Short mmCIF file of C-alpha atoms in Angstrom, two decimals:
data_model
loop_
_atom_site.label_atom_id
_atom_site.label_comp_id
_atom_site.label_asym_id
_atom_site.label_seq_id
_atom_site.Cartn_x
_atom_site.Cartn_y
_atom_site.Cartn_z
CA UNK V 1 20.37 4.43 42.90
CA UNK V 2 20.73 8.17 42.46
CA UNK V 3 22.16 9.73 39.08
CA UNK V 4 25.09 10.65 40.96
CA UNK V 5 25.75 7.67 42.06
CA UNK V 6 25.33 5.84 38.91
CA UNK V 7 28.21 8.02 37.36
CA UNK V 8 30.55 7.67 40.58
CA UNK V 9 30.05 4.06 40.39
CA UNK V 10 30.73 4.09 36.59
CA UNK V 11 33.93 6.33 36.96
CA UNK V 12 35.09 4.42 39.68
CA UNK V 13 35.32 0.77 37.85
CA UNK V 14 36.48 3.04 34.70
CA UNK V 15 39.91 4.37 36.37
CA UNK V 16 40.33 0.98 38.19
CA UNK V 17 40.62 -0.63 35.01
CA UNK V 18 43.23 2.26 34.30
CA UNK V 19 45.07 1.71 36.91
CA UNK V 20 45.48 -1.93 36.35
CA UNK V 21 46.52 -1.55 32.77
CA UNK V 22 48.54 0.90 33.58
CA UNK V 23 50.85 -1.29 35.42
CA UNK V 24 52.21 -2.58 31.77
CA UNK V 25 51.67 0.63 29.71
CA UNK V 26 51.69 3.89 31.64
CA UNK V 27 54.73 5.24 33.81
CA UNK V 28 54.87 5.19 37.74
CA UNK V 29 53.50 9.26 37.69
CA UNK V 30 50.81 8.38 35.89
CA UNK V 31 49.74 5.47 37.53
CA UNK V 32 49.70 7.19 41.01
CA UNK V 33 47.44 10.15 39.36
CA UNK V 34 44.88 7.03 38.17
CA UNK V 35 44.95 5.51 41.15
CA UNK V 36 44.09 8.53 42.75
CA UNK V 37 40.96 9.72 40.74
CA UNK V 38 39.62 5.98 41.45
CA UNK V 39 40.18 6.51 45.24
CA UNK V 40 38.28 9.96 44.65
CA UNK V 41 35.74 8.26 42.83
CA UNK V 42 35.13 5.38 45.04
CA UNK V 43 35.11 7.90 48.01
CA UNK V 44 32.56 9.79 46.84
CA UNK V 45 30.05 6.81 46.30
CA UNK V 46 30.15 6.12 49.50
CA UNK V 47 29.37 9.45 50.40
CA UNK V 48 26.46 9.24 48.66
CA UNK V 49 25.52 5.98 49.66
CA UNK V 50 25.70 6.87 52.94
CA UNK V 51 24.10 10.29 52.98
CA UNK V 52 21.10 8.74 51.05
CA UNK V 53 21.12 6.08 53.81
CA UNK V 54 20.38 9.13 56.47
CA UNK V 55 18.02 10.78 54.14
CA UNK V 56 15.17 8.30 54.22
CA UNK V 57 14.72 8.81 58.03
CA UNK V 58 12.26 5.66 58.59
CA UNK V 59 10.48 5.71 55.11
CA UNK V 60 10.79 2.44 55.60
CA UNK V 61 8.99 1.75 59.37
CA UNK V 62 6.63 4.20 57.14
CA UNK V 63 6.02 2.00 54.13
CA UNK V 64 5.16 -0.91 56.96
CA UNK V 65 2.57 1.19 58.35
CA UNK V 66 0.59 1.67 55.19
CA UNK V 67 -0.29 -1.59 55.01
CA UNK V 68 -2.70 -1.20 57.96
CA UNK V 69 -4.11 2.39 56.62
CA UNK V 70 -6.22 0.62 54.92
CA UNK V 71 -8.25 -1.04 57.91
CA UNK V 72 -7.90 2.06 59.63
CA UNK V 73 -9.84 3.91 57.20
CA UNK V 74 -12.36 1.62 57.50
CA UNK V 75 -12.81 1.61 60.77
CA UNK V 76 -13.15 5.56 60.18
CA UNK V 77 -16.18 5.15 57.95
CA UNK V 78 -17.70 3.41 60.50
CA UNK V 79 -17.02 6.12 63.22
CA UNK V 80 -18.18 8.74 61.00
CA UNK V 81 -20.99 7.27 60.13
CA UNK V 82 -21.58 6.25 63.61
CA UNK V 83 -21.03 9.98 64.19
CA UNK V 84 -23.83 10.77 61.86
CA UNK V 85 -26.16 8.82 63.27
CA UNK V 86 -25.70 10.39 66.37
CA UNK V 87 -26.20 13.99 64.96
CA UNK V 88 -29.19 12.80 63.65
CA UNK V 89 -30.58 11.53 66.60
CA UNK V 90 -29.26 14.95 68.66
CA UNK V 91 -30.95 16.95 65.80
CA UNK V 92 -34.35 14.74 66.18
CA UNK V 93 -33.80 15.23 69.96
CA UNK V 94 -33.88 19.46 69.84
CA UNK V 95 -36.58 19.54 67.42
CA UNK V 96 -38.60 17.83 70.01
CA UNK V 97 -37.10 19.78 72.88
CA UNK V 98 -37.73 23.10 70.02
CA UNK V 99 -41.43 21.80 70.08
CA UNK V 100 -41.73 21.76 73.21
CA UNK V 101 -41.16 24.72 74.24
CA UNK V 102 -42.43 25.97 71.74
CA UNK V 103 -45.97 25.01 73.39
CA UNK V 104 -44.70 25.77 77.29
CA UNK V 105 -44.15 29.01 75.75
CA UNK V 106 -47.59 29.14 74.14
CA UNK V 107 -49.32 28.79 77.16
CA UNK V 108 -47.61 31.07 78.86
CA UNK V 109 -48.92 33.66 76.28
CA UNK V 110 -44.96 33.96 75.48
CA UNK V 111 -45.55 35.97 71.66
CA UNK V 112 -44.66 33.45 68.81
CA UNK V 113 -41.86 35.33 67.36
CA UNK V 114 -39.78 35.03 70.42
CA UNK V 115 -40.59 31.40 70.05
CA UNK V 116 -39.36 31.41 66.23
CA UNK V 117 -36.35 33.13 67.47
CA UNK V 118 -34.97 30.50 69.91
CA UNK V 119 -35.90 28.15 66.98
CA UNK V 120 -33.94 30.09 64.61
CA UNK V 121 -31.23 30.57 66.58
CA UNK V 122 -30.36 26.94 67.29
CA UNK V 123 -30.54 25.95 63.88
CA UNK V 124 -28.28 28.44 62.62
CA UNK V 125 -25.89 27.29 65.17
CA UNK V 126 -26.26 23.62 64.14
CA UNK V 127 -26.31 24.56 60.31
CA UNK V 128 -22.98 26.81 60.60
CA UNK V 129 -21.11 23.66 62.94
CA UNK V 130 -21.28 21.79 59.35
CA UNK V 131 -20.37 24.31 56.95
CA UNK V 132 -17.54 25.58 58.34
CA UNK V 133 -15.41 23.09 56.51
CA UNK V 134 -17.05 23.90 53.14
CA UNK V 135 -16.11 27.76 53.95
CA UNK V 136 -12.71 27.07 54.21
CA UNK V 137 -12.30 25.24 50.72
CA UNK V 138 -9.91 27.16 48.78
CA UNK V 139 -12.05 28.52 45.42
CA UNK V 140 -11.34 26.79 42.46
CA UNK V 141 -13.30 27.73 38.76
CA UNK V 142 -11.73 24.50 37.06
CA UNK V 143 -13.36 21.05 37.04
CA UNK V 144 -11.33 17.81 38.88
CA UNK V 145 -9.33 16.21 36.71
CA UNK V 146 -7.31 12.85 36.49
CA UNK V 147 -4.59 14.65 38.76
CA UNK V 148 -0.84 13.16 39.15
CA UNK V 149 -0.47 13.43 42.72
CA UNK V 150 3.06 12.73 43.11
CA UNK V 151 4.20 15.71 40.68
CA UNK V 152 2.13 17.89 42.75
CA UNK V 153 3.78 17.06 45.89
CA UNK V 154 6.84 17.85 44.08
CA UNK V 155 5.67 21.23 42.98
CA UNK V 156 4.76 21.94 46.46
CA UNK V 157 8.22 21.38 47.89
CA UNK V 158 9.72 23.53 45.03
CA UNK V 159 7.39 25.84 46.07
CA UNK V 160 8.68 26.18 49.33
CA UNK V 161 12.65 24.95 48.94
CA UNK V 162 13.72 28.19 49.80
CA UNK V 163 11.99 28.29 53.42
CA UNK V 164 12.87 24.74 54.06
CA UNK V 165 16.26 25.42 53.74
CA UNK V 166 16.50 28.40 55.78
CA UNK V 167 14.78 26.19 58.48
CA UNK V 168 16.99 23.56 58.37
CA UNK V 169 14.30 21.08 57.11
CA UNK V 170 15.03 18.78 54.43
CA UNK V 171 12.47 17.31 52.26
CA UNK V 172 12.03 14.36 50.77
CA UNK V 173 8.91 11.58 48.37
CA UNK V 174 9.36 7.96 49.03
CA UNK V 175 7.17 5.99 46.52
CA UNK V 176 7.24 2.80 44.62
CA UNK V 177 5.65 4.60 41.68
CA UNK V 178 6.67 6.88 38.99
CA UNK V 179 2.52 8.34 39.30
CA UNK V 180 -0.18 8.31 40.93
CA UNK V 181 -3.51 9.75 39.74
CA UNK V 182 -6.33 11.21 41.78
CA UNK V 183 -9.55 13.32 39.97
CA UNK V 184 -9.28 16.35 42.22
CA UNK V 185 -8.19 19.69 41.43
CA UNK V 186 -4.42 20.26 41.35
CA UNK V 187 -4.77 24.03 42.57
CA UNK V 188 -6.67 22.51 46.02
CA UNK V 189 -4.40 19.66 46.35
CA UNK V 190 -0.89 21.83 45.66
CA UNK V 191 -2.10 24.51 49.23
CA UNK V 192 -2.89 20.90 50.76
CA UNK V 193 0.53 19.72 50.34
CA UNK V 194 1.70 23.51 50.65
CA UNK V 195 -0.12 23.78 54.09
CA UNK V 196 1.22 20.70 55.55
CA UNK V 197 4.71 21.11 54.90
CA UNK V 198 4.43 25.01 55.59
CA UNK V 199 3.43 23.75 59.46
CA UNK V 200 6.53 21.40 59.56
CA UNK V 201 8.44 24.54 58.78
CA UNK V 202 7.09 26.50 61.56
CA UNK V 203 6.84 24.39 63.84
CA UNK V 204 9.78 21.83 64.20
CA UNK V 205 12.02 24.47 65.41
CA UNK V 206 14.71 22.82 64.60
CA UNK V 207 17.08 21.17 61.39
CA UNK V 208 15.28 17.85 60.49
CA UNK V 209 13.77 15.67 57.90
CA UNK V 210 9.87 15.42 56.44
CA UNK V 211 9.83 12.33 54.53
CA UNK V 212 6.07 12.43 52.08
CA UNK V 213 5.38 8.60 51.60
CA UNK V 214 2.49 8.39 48.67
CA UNK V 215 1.14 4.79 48.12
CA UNK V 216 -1.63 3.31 46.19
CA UNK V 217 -3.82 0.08 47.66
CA UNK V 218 -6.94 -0.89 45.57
CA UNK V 219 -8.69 2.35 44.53
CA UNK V 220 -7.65 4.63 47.44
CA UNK V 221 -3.91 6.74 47.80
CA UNK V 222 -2.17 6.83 50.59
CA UNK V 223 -0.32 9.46 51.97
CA UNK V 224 2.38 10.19 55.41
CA UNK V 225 3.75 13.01 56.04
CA UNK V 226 6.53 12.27 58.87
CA UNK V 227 8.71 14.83 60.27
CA UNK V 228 11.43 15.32 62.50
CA UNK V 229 10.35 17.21 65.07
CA UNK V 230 9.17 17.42 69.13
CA UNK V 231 5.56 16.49 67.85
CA UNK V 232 2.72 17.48 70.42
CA UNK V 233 0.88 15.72 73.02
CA UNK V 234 -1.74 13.26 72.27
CA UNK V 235 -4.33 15.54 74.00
CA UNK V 236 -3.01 18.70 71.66
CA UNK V 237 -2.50 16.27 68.53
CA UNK V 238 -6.53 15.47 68.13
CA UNK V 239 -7.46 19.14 67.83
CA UNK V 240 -4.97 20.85 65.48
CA UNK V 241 -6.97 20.52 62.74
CA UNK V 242 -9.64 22.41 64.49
CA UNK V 243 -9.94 26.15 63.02
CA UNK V 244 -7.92 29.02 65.40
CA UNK V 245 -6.64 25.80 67.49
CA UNK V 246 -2.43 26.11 68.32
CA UNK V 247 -0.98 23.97 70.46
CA UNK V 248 1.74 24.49 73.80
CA UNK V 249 4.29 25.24 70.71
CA UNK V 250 2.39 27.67 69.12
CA UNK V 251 3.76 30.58 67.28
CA UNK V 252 1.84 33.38 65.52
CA UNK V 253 -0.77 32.78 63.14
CA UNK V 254 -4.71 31.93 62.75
CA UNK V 255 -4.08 27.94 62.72
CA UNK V 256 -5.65 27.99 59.02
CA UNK V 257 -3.31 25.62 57.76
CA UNK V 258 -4.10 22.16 59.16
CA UNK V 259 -8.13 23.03 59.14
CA UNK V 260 -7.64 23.74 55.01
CA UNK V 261 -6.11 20.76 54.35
CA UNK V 262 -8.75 18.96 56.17
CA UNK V 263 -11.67 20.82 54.66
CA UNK V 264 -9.82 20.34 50.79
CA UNK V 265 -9.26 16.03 52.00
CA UNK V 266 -12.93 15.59 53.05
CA UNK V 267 -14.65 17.48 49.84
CA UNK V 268 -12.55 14.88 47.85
CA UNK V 269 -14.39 12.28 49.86
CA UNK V 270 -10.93 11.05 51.53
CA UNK V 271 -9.84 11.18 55.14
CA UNK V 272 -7.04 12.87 57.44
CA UNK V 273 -6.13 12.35 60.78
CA UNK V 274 -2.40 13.25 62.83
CA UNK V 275 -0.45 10.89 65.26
CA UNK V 276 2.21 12.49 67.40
CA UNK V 277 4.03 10.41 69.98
CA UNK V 278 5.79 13.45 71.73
CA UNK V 279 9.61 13.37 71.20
CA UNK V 280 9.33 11.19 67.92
CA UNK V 281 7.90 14.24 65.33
CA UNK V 282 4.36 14.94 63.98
CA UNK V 283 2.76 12.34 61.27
CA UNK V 284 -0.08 13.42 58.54
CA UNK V 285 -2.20 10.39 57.58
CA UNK V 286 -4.11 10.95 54.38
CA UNK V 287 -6.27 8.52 52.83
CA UNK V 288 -7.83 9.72 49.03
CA UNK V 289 -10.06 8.02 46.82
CA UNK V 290 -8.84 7.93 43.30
CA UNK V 291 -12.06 8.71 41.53
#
């Protein structure tokens, strides 16, 4: 229950009790003007109650799907390291193919530099595909500290109150906890949050809610980011965190935002991904480690 609540609640019972002693000690005019702060009163709890109602915009459905986060990141271990086993076989795979032709070439009396060239080139291309990413992390002199995740959430949506409101976008934390601690660095996660609920801004294109869920199971924190809007298609959802990539709603911009947040998620050893069933708003599924 919200603060004002509480004191709507309280004034409420306060001036009923008025009213019904009043019926032995005050006159008729004064009774009436009781009565009708109470009604006031009463009517404006409900207001609340009702308004707070609309607010959470299926944090709860939310809450339900954290539960299974959990398996989910799992299962994205595996893929990713099922993913790196695969590089590492497609890496093995062009140094042989690098060898190779690297001896073709030789007995064609090719000159070796132009052989050390090809060589080069290819694994400058596969070195760069990797540390991309790492050239996107935001700079940061300060070490990672024990990090209360939920305040900077909070600080992030200050942050940006202003252009949420001009956007018609309301935004709202659920969580079951007062704080949640995370060693990262609060600079990289505050332009994480700021990032994420900068694209909501942009990109909803119309009033709405973005309801931040933040959970903790075992030693990892959860986090959803749910809005409002049109979402995208599932074909446009897997690449938006891809650098320069904008979907069939895009607007101007470089498509930094998403890519950063990824980039900052994965140097803190967690996991993001996005699920956007088209029509029922965009979703931002972050999974953290706490140490």
């Amino acid at each position: 229950m919200t603060r004002e609540q509480k004191i709507s609640l309280i004034a409420s019972c306060g001036l009923y009790v008025l009213t019904i002693v009043g019926f032995f000690f005050f006159s008729l005019t004064l009774i009436i003007l009781v009565f009708l702060g109470f009604t006031l009163c009463i009517t404006y709890f409900s207001y609340q109650c009702y308004r707070n109602h609309n607010d959470y915009t299926g944090a709860e459905h939310l809450q339900q799907e954290i539960g299974i986060l959990k398996a989910e990141k799992d299962q994205l271990v595996k893929d990713y390291e099922a993913l790196l086993t695969e590089k590492d076989k497609e890496l093995e795979q062009r140094q042989v193919n690098i060898n190779r032709l690297n001896d073709e070439l030789t007995l064609q009396g090719m000159a070796r530099k132009e052989v050390e060239d090809k060589y080069t080139e290819i694994s400058a291309k596969v070195s760069s595909d990797s540390g991309v990413l790492d050239s996107l992390l935001p700079p940061d002199e300060e070490e990672a500290t024990e990090v209360d995740i939920i305040e900077v959430a909070k600080r992030a949506i200050k942050e940006l109150e202003e252009d949420a409101k001009s956007a018609g976008l309301r935004v709202n934390i659920s969580s079951a906890s007062e704080g949640l601690t995370v060693k990262a660095s609060a600079k990289r996660l505050l332009i994480m949050f700021r990032n994420i609920i900068d694209n909501s801004i942009k990109y909803m294109k119309k009033a709405g809610t973005l309801v931040i869920t933040i959970s903790s199971i075992d030693d990892d924190i959860f986090i959803v980011l749910k809005d409002t809007g049109e979402g995208l298609p599932e074909d446009e959802t897997k690449h938006i965190f891809e650098l320069n990539y904008q979907g069939s709603n895009r607007i101007s911009g470089n498509g930094l935002g998403l890519t950063q947040a990824k980039a900052i998620v994965e140097h803190y050893g967690g996991t993001i991904y996005a699920r956007s069933p088209q029509g029922n708003g965009m979703g931002i599924y972050i999974q953290l480690p706490t140490s």
